[in-house]
């Protein structure tokens, strides 16, 4: 089921559902970061902190995957349908940056 997209001029109107899903992910990540800060202040063991940081990186990757999927299904498809193939170059550059 595809949501209606309104992508233009490097902005996107997101559905309430998409905003809620992405924002919930970010709130969980924010909580994880606060947890790592607390671990540091409480003299937690190095490897325990490293494992939590790895979990945060994984959560950020999941956020990026969901956002990228929505971008592909909406903005990219819409631009290609409208004859704007420059979106492909933008997408390639974005993927390059994500894969650093």
Short mmCIF file of N, CA, C and O in Angstrom, two decimals:
data_model
loop_
_atom_site.label_atom_id
_atom_site.label_comp_id
_atom_site.label_asym_id
_atom_site.label_seq_id
_atom_site.Cartn_x
_atom_site.Cartn_y
_atom_site.Cartn_z
N UNK A 1 0.84 -1.17 0.00
CA UNK A 1 0.00 0.00 0.00
C UNK A 1 0.89 1.23 0.00
O UNK A 1 1.66 1.46 0.90
N UNK A 2 0.79 2.03 -0.97
CA UNK A 2 1.64 3.20 -1.15
C UNK A 2 0.91 4.44 -0.64
O UNK A 2 -0.26 4.63 -0.89
N UNK A 3 1.63 5.29 0.09
CA UNK A 3 1.06 6.53 0.58
C UNK A 3 1.27 7.61 -0.46
O UNK A 3 2.25 7.61 -1.18
N UNK A 4 0.34 8.54 -0.52
CA UNK A 4 0.48 9.65 -1.47
C UNK A 4 1.69 10.49 -1.08
O UNK A 4 1.90 10.80 0.06
N UNK A 5 2.45 10.83 -2.07
CA UNK A 5 3.68 11.58 -1.83
C UNK A 5 3.54 13.00 -2.31
O UNK A 5 2.91 13.25 -3.33
N UNK A 6 4.10 13.87 -1.57
CA UNK A 6 4.17 15.27 -2.00
C UNK A 6 5.61 15.74 -1.83
O UNK A 6 5.95 16.40 -0.85
N UNK A 7 6.46 15.37 -2.75
CA UNK A 7 7.87 15.73 -2.70
C UNK A 7 8.10 16.86 -3.69
O UNK A 7 7.71 16.76 -4.84
N UNK A 8 8.73 17.91 -3.20
CA UNK A 8 9.09 18.99 -4.13
C UNK A 8 10.12 19.89 -3.47
O UNK A 8 10.08 20.10 -2.26
N UNK A 9 11.01 20.37 -4.29
CA UNK A 9 12.00 21.35 -3.83
C UNK A 9 12.72 20.89 -2.56
O UNK A 9 12.87 21.64 -1.61
N UNK A 10 13.12 19.62 -2.54
CA UNK A 10 13.90 19.06 -1.43
C UNK A 10 13.14 19.08 -0.10
O UNK A 10 13.72 19.18 0.96
N UNK A 11 11.81 19.01 -0.16
CA UNK A 11 11.00 18.84 1.04
C UNK A 11 10.02 17.71 0.79
O UNK A 11 9.80 17.32 -0.36
N UNK A 12 9.43 17.19 1.86
CA UNK A 12 8.44 16.12 1.70
C UNK A 12 7.38 16.26 2.77
O UNK A 12 7.70 16.39 3.93
N UNK A 13 6.14 16.21 2.33
CA UNK A 13 5.02 16.14 3.27
C UNK A 13 4.81 14.68 3.61
O UNK A 13 4.48 13.88 2.75
N UNK A 14 5.04 14.33 4.90
CA UNK A 14 4.90 12.95 5.34
C UNK A 14 3.53 12.73 5.97
O UNK A 14 2.97 13.64 6.58
N UNK A 15 3.05 11.50 5.86
CA UNK A 15 1.79 11.16 6.51
C UNK A 15 2.00 11.15 8.02
O UNK A 15 3.12 11.01 8.52
N UNK A 16 0.92 11.29 8.75
CA UNK A 16 1.01 11.23 10.22
C UNK A 16 1.60 9.90 10.67
O UNK A 16 2.38 9.85 11.61
N UNK A 17 1.22 8.83 9.98
CA UNK A 17 1.71 7.50 10.34
C UNK A 17 3.23 7.40 10.15
O UNK A 17 3.94 6.87 11.01
N UNK A 18 3.74 7.92 9.03
CA UNK A 18 5.18 7.87 8.78
C UNK A 18 5.93 8.70 9.81
O UNK A 18 6.95 8.26 10.36
N UNK A 19 5.43 9.89 10.11
CA UNK A 19 6.07 10.74 11.11
C UNK A 19 6.08 10.03 12.46
O UNK A 19 7.10 10.02 13.15
N UNK A 20 4.98 9.43 12.83
CA UNK A 20 4.88 8.74 14.13
C UNK A 20 5.89 7.60 14.20
O UNK A 20 6.60 7.45 15.20
N UNK A 21 5.96 6.78 13.15
CA UNK A 21 6.89 5.63 13.14
C UNK A 21 8.34 6.10 13.26
O UNK A 21 9.11 5.59 14.08
N UNK A 22 8.71 7.07 12.43
CA UNK A 22 10.10 7.55 12.44
C UNK A 22 10.43 8.26 13.74
O UNK A 22 11.50 8.08 14.30
N UNK A 23 9.51 9.07 14.24
CA UNK A 23 9.75 9.78 15.48
C UNK A 23 9.88 8.82 16.67
O UNK A 23 10.72 9.03 17.55
N UNK A 24 9.07 7.76 16.68
CA UNK A 24 9.19 6.76 17.75
C UNK A 24 10.57 6.10 17.73
O UNK A 24 11.16 5.87 18.79
N UNK A 25 11.06 5.81 16.55
CA UNK A 25 12.42 5.24 16.44
C UNK A 25 13.45 6.21 17.00
O UNK A 25 14.35 5.81 17.74
N UNK A 26 13.33 7.49 16.65
CA UNK A 26 14.28 8.47 17.13
C UNK A 26 14.21 8.64 18.65
O UNK A 26 15.24 8.81 19.31
N UNK A 27 13.02 8.58 19.21
CA UNK A 27 12.88 8.68 20.66
C UNK A 27 13.55 7.50 21.37
O UNK A 27 14.19 7.68 22.41
N UNK A 28 13.42 6.30 20.78
CA UNK A 28 14.10 5.13 21.36
C UNK A 28 15.61 5.30 21.30
O UNK A 28 16.33 5.00 22.26
N UNK A 29 16.10 5.80 20.16
CA UNK A 29 17.54 6.03 20.01
C UNK A 29 18.01 7.08 21.02
O UNK A 29 19.05 6.92 21.65
N UNK A 30 17.24 8.12 21.17
CA UNK A 30 17.58 9.17 22.14
C UNK A 30 17.68 8.57 23.55
O UNK A 30 18.60 8.89 24.31
N UNK A 31 16.75 7.70 23.88
CA UNK A 31 16.79 7.03 25.18
C UNK A 31 18.03 6.16 25.33
O UNK A 31 18.64 6.11 26.41
N UNK A 32 18.41 5.48 24.25
CA UNK A 32 19.61 4.65 24.29
C UNK A 32 20.85 5.52 24.52
O UNK A 32 21.73 5.14 25.28
N UNK A 33 20.92 6.67 23.86
CA UNK A 33 22.07 7.57 24.02
C UNK A 33 22.12 8.07 25.46
O UNK A 33 23.20 8.09 26.08
N UNK A 34 20.98 8.44 26.01
CA UNK A 34 20.96 8.88 27.42
C UNK A 34 21.42 7.75 28.33
O UNK A 34 22.13 7.99 29.32
N UNK A 35 21.05 6.52 28.00
CA UNK A 35 21.48 5.38 28.79
C UNK A 35 23.00 5.20 28.76
O UNK A 35 23.62 4.90 29.79
N UNK A 36 23.60 5.43 27.60
CA UNK A 36 25.06 5.33 27.48
C UNK A 36 25.72 6.45 28.28
O UNK A 36 26.74 6.23 28.95
N UNK A 37 25.14 7.64 28.23
CA UNK A 37 25.69 8.74 29.03
C UNK A 37 25.67 8.38 30.51
O UNK A 37 26.65 8.62 31.23
N UNK A 38 24.58 7.79 30.95
CA UNK A 38 24.46 7.37 32.35
C UNK A 38 25.48 6.29 32.69
O UNK A 38 26.10 6.31 33.76
N UNK A 39 25.67 5.35 31.76
CA UNK A 39 26.66 4.30 31.97
C UNK A 39 28.05 4.91 32.16
O UNK A 39 28.81 4.50 33.04
N UNK A 40 28.37 5.89 31.33
CA UNK A 40 29.68 6.55 31.42
C UNK A 40 29.86 7.23 32.77
O UNK A 40 30.89 7.08 33.42
N UNK A 41 28.82 7.96 33.19
CA UNK A 41 28.89 8.67 34.47
C UNK A 41 28.95 7.71 35.66
O UNK A 41 29.46 8.07 36.72
N UNK A 42 28.41 6.51 35.48
CA UNK A 42 28.39 5.51 36.54
C UNK A 42 29.56 4.53 36.44
O UNK A 42 29.51 3.45 37.04
N UNK A 43 30.58 4.90 35.66
CA UNK A 43 31.79 4.09 35.55
C UNK A 43 31.55 2.67 35.04
O UNK A 43 32.19 1.72 35.50
N UNK A 44 30.63 2.53 34.08
CA UNK A 44 30.37 1.22 33.50
C UNK A 44 31.60 0.71 32.76
O UNK A 44 32.45 1.49 32.31
N UNK A 45 31.70 -0.58 32.66
CA UNK A 45 32.83 -1.23 32.00
C UNK A 45 32.83 -0.87 30.52
O UNK A 45 31.77 -0.77 29.88
N UNK A 46 34.03 -0.68 29.98
CA UNK A 46 34.19 -0.21 28.58
C UNK A 46 33.42 -1.06 27.58
O UNK A 46 32.71 -0.52 26.72
N UNK A 47 33.56 -2.37 27.65
CA UNK A 47 32.91 -3.22 26.64
C UNK A 47 31.39 -3.15 26.76
O UNK A 47 30.70 -3.26 25.74
N UNK A 48 30.87 -2.94 27.96
CA UNK A 48 29.42 -2.80 28.10
C UNK A 48 28.93 -1.54 27.38
O UNK A 48 27.89 -1.55 26.70
N UNK A 49 29.71 -0.47 27.49
CA UNK A 49 29.36 0.78 26.79
C UNK A 49 29.48 0.58 25.28
O UNK A 49 28.59 0.98 24.52
N UNK A 50 30.54 -0.07 24.85
CA UNK A 50 30.73 -0.31 23.42
C UNK A 50 29.58 -1.12 22.82
O UNK A 50 29.12 -0.83 21.70
N UNK A 51 29.10 -2.09 23.56
CA UNK A 51 27.98 -2.91 23.07
C UNK A 51 26.72 -2.06 22.93
O UNK A 51 25.97 -2.18 21.95
N UNK A 52 26.49 -1.16 23.87
CA UNK A 52 25.33 -0.28 23.79
C UNK A 52 25.46 0.71 22.62
O UNK A 52 24.48 1.01 21.94
N UNK A 53 26.67 1.21 22.40
CA UNK A 53 26.88 2.11 21.26
C UNK A 53 26.63 1.36 19.95
O UNK A 53 26.03 1.91 19.01
N UNK A 54 27.04 0.11 19.89
CA UNK A 54 26.78 -0.70 18.71
C UNK A 54 25.28 -0.86 18.48
O UNK A 54 24.80 -0.81 17.34
N UNK A 55 24.52 -1.02 19.56
CA UNK A 55 23.07 -1.13 19.45
C UNK A 55 22.47 0.18 18.92
O UNK A 55 21.52 0.16 18.12
N UNK A 56 23.04 1.30 19.34
CA UNK A 56 22.57 2.60 18.85
C UNK A 56 22.84 2.72 17.35
O UNK A 56 21.99 3.17 16.58
N UNK A 57 24.04 2.31 16.93
CA UNK A 57 24.37 2.37 15.50
C UNK A 57 23.42 1.49 14.69
O UNK A 57 22.96 1.89 13.61
N UNK A 58 23.09 0.34 15.22
CA UNK A 58 22.15 -0.56 14.54
C UNK A 58 20.76 0.10 14.44
O UNK A 58 20.10 0.02 13.40
N UNK A 59 20.34 0.75 15.52
CA UNK A 59 19.04 1.42 15.51
C UNK A 59 19.03 2.57 14.50
O UNK A 59 18.03 2.78 13.80
N UNK A 60 20.13 3.31 14.41
CA UNK A 60 20.22 4.38 13.41
C UNK A 60 20.19 3.82 12.00
O UNK A 60 19.56 4.40 11.10
N UNK A 61 20.87 2.69 11.79
CA UNK A 61 20.83 2.04 10.47
C UNK A 61 19.41 1.62 10.12
O UNK A 61 18.98 1.77 8.96
N UNK A 62 18.67 1.11 11.08
CA UNK A 62 17.28 0.72 10.83
C UNK A 62 16.43 1.94 10.49
O UNK A 62 15.57 1.88 9.60
N UNK A 63 16.66 3.04 11.18
CA UNK A 63 15.96 4.28 10.87
C UNK A 63 16.25 4.70 9.43
O UNK A 63 15.35 5.01 8.67
N UNK A 64 17.54 4.68 9.06
CA UNK A 64 17.93 5.06 7.70
C UNK A 64 17.30 4.15 6.66
O UNK A 64 16.86 4.62 5.60
N UNK A 65 17.25 2.86 6.93
CA UNK A 65 16.64 1.92 5.98
C UNK A 65 15.17 2.24 5.76
O UNK A 65 14.69 2.24 4.61
N UNK A 66 14.46 2.52 6.84
CA UNK A 66 13.04 2.83 6.70
C UNK A 66 12.83 4.13 5.95
O UNK A 66 11.99 4.23 5.05
N UNK A 67 13.63 5.15 6.28
CA UNK A 67 13.51 6.43 5.60
C UNK A 67 13.89 6.32 4.12
O UNK A 67 13.21 6.86 3.25
N UNK A 68 14.95 5.57 3.84
CA UNK A 68 15.37 5.37 2.45
C UNK A 68 14.30 4.63 1.66
O UNK A 68 14.00 4.98 0.51
N UNK A 69 13.71 3.61 2.26
CA UNK A 69 12.64 2.87 1.57
C UNK A 69 11.49 3.80 1.21
O UNK A 69 10.98 3.78 0.09
N UNK A 70 11.07 4.64 2.17
CA UNK A 70 9.99 5.58 1.88
C UNK A 70 10.39 6.57 0.80
O UNK A 70 9.57 6.91 -0.06
N UNK A 71 11.63 7.01 0.84
CA UNK A 71 12.12 7.94 -0.19
C UNK A 71 12.04 7.29 -1.58
O UNK A 71 11.59 7.91 -2.54
N UNK A 72 12.48 6.05 -1.66
CA UNK A 72 12.45 5.34 -2.95
C UNK A 72 11.02 5.16 -3.45
O UNK A 72 10.73 5.39 -4.62
N UNK A 73 10.14 4.74 -2.55
CA UNK A 73 8.76 4.44 -2.94
C UNK A 73 7.93 5.68 -3.27
O UNK A 73 6.90 5.58 -3.92
N UNK A 74 8.38 6.83 -2.79
CA UNK A 74 7.58 8.03 -3.00
C UNK A 74 8.32 9.04 -3.86
O UNK A 74 8.05 9.17 -5.05
N UNK A 75 9.27 9.74 -3.29
CA UNK A 75 9.95 10.84 -3.99
C UNK A 75 10.64 10.39 -5.27
O UNK A 75 10.48 11.02 -6.32
N UNK A 76 11.40 9.31 -5.19
CA UNK A 76 12.15 8.85 -6.37
C UNK A 76 11.20 8.41 -7.47
O UNK A 76 11.34 8.81 -8.64
N UNK A 77 10.21 7.61 -7.11
CA UNK A 77 9.23 7.14 -8.11
C UNK A 77 8.50 8.32 -8.73
O UNK A 77 8.35 8.40 -9.96
N UNK A 78 8.08 9.27 -7.90
CA UNK A 78 7.35 10.43 -8.40
C UNK A 78 8.21 11.25 -9.38
O UNK A 78 7.75 11.65 -10.45
N UNK A 79 9.47 11.49 -8.99
CA UNK A 79 10.35 12.27 -9.87
C UNK A 79 10.61 11.56 -11.19
O UNK A 79 10.61 12.20 -12.25
N UNK A 80 10.84 10.26 -11.15
CA UNK A 80 11.07 9.51 -12.40
C UNK A 80 9.83 9.57 -13.29
O UNK A 80 9.93 9.79 -14.49
N UNK A 81 8.65 9.39 -12.69
CA UNK A 81 7.41 9.47 -13.46
C UNK A 81 7.24 10.84 -14.11
O UNK A 81 6.66 10.97 -15.18
N UNK A 82 7.77 11.88 -13.43
CA UNK A 82 7.67 13.24 -13.96
C UNK A 82 8.82 13.59 -14.90
O UNK A 82 8.97 14.73 -15.32
N UNK A 83 9.65 12.59 -15.21
CA UNK A 83 10.73 12.80 -16.17
C UNK A 83 12.01 13.37 -15.59
O UNK A 83 12.93 13.71 -16.32
N UNK A 84 12.09 13.49 -14.28
CA UNK A 84 13.29 14.04 -13.63
C UNK A 84 14.22 12.91 -13.25
O UNK A 84 14.10 12.32 -12.19
N UNK A 85 15.16 12.62 -14.13
CA UNK A 85 16.09 11.52 -13.87
C UNK A 85 17.29 11.97 -13.03
O UNK A 85 18.10 11.15 -12.63
N UNK A 86 17.39 13.26 -12.72
CA UNK A 86 18.45 13.77 -11.85
C UNK A 86 18.32 13.13 -10.45
O UNK A 86 19.30 13.01 -9.73
N UNK A 87 17.11 12.71 -10.12
CA UNK A 87 16.88 12.07 -8.82
C UNK A 87 17.75 10.82 -8.66
O UNK A 87 18.15 10.48 -7.54
N UNK A 88 18.08 10.17 -9.76
CA UNK A 88 18.92 8.97 -9.69
C UNK A 88 20.33 9.34 -9.25
O UNK A 88 20.92 8.68 -8.39
N UNK A 89 20.87 10.41 -9.80
CA UNK A 89 22.20 10.87 -9.38
C UNK A 89 22.18 11.27 -7.91
O UNK A 89 23.12 10.95 -7.16
N UNK A 90 21.13 11.94 -7.47
CA UNK A 90 21.00 12.32 -6.07
C UNK A 90 20.94 11.08 -5.18
O UNK A 90 21.56 11.04 -4.12
N UNK A 91 20.20 10.08 -5.63
CA UNK A 91 20.07 8.84 -4.86
C UNK A 91 21.40 8.11 -4.76
O UNK A 91 21.79 7.64 -3.69
N UNK A 92 22.13 8.04 -5.86
CA UNK A 92 23.45 7.38 -5.86
C UNK A 92 24.38 8.10 -4.88
O UNK A 92 25.08 7.45 -4.09
N UNK A 93 24.38 9.41 -4.91
CA UNK A 93 25.23 10.18 -4.00
C UNK A 93 24.82 9.96 -2.54
O UNK A 93 25.68 9.81 -1.66
N UNK A 94 23.54 9.90 -2.28
CA UNK A 94 23.05 9.63 -0.92
C UNK A 94 23.50 8.26 -0.45
O UNK A 94 23.98 8.11 0.68
N UNK A 95 23.37 7.26 -1.30
CA UNK A 95 23.79 5.90 -0.93
C UNK A 95 25.28 5.85 -0.67
O UNK A 95 25.74 5.21 0.27
N UNK A 96 26.07 6.55 -1.48
CA UNK A 96 27.52 6.62 -1.25
C UNK A 96 27.82 7.18 0.13
O UNK A 96 28.69 6.67 0.84
N UNK A 97 27.14 8.23 0.50
CA UNK A 97 27.36 8.86 1.80
C UNK A 97 26.94 7.92 2.93
O UNK A 97 27.59 7.87 3.98
N UNK A 98 25.85 7.20 2.73
CA UNK A 98 25.38 6.26 3.76
C UNK A 98 26.32 5.09 3.96
O UNK A 98 26.39 4.52 5.04
N UNK A 99 27.06 4.74 2.91
CA UNK A 99 27.91 3.55 2.97
C UNK A 99 29.35 3.86 3.40
O UNK A 99 30.20 2.99 3.34
N UNK A 100 29.62 5.05 3.87
CA UNK A 100 30.97 5.42 4.33
C UNK A 100 31.37 4.56 5.51
O UNK A 100 30.62 4.16 6.32
#
